[in-house]
C-alpha positions in Angstrom: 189.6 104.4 91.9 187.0 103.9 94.3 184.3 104.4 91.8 186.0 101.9 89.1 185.9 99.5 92.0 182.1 100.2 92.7 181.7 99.8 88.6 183.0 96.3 88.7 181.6 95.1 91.5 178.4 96.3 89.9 179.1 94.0 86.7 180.2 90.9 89.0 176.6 91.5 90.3 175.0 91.3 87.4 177.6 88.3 86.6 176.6 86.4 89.7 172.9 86.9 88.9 173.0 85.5 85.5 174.9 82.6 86.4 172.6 81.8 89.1 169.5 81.9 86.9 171.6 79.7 84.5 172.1 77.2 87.4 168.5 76.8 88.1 167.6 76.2 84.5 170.4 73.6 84.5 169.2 71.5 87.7 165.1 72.1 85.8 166.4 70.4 83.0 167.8 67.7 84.6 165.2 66.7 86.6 162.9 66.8 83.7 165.3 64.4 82.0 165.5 62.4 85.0 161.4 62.2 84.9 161.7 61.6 81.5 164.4 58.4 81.8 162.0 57.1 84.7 158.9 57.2 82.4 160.7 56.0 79.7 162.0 53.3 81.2 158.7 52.1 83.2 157.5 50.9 79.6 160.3 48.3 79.4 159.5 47.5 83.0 155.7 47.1 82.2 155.9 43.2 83.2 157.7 43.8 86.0 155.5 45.9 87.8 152.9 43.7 86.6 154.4 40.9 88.5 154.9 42.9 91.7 151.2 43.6 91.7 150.3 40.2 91.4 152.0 38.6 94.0 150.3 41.4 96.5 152.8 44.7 96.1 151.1 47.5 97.5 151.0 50.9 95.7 152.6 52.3 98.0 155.5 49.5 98.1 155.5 49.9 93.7 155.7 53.8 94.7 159.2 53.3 97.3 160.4 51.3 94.6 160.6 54.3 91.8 161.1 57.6 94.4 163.9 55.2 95.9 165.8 54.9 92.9 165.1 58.4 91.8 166.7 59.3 95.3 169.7 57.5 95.1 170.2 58.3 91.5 170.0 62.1 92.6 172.0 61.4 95.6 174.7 59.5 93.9 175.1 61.9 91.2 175.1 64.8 94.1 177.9 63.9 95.6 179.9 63.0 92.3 179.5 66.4 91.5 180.5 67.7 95.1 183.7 65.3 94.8 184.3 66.4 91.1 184.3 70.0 92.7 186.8 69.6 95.3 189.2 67.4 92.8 189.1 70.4 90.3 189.4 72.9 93.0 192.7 71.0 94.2 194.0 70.3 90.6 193.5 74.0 89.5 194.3 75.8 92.4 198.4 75.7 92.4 198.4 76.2 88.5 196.2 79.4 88.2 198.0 80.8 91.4 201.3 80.1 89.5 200.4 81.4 86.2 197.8 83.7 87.0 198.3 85.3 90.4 194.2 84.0 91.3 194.0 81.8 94.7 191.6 79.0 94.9 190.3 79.1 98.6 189.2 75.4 99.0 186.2 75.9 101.7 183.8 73.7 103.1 180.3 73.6 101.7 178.4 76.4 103.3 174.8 75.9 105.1 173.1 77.7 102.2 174.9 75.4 99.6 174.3 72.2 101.3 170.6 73.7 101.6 170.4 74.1 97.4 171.8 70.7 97.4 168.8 69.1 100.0 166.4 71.6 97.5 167.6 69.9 95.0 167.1 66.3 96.1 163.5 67.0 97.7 163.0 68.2 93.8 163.8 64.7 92.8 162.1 62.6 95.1 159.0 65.0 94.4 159.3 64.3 90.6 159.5 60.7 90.8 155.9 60.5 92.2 154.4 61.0 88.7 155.9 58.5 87.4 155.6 56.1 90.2 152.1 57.2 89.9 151.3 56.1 86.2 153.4 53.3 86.7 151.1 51.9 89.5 148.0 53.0 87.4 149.7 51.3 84.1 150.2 48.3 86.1 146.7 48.3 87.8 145.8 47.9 83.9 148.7 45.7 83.3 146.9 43.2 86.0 143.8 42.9 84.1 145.5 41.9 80.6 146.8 38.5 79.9 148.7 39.8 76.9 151.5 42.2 77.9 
């Protein structure tokens, strides 16, 4: 028995690694969509910027404008899916232990998932600079035209 128990702990290993890799791919994805919605949505917001500039906004304040909403956006959507987590872990827990025998343990975030979750933040915020980048330079450009 001991050694059927070794065997499956073996293949949970090799379960747990795959689904980790998975993760990572997951969270790359979306923060290349995220940079992607930002960039895509600074041409629709061409004038805007263009504006800003010319009533004196600073780079850097055009810059706090795009990382800020890239943080809250990754913020907000961080803690929807810590709350989404906890409501499934609640609603599930009491059916699979009835029908299945398998106990939900509803546990606090750890220190090493909290730190993922501030990984995956800092992640964001570091995105956002290229686009809050080629926004200030489009609107540097922006400044210069009369037709927009």
């Amino acid at each position: 028995p001991a050694l059927a128990v070794q065997d499956l702990w073996d293949f949970f290993e090799i379960v747990q690694i795959t689904l980790n890799i998975i993760s990572i791919l997951v969270v790359f994805i979306g923060l290349l969509g995220m940079l992607s919605l930002i960039l895509i949505g600074a041409q629709s917001r061409r004038k805007e910027m263009a504006i800003l500039r010319s009533i004196g906004a600073t780079p850097f304040d055009i810059g706090k404008l795009i990382v800020g909403a890239a943080a809250i956006v990754c913020g907000i959507s961080i803690g929807l899916g810590v709350v989404l987590l906890y409501v499934s872990l609640f609603v599930l827990s009491h059916p699979l232990y009835d029908s299945y025998g398998f106990f939900l343990q509803i546990q606090p975030l750890s220190l090493q998932e909290l730190a993922i979750l501030a990984l995956i933040e800092c992640s964001a915020i570091l995105i956002s600079f290229i686009p809050a980048y080629k926004i200030y330079k489009q609107s540097l450009i922006d400044g210069m035209n009369t037709q927009i």
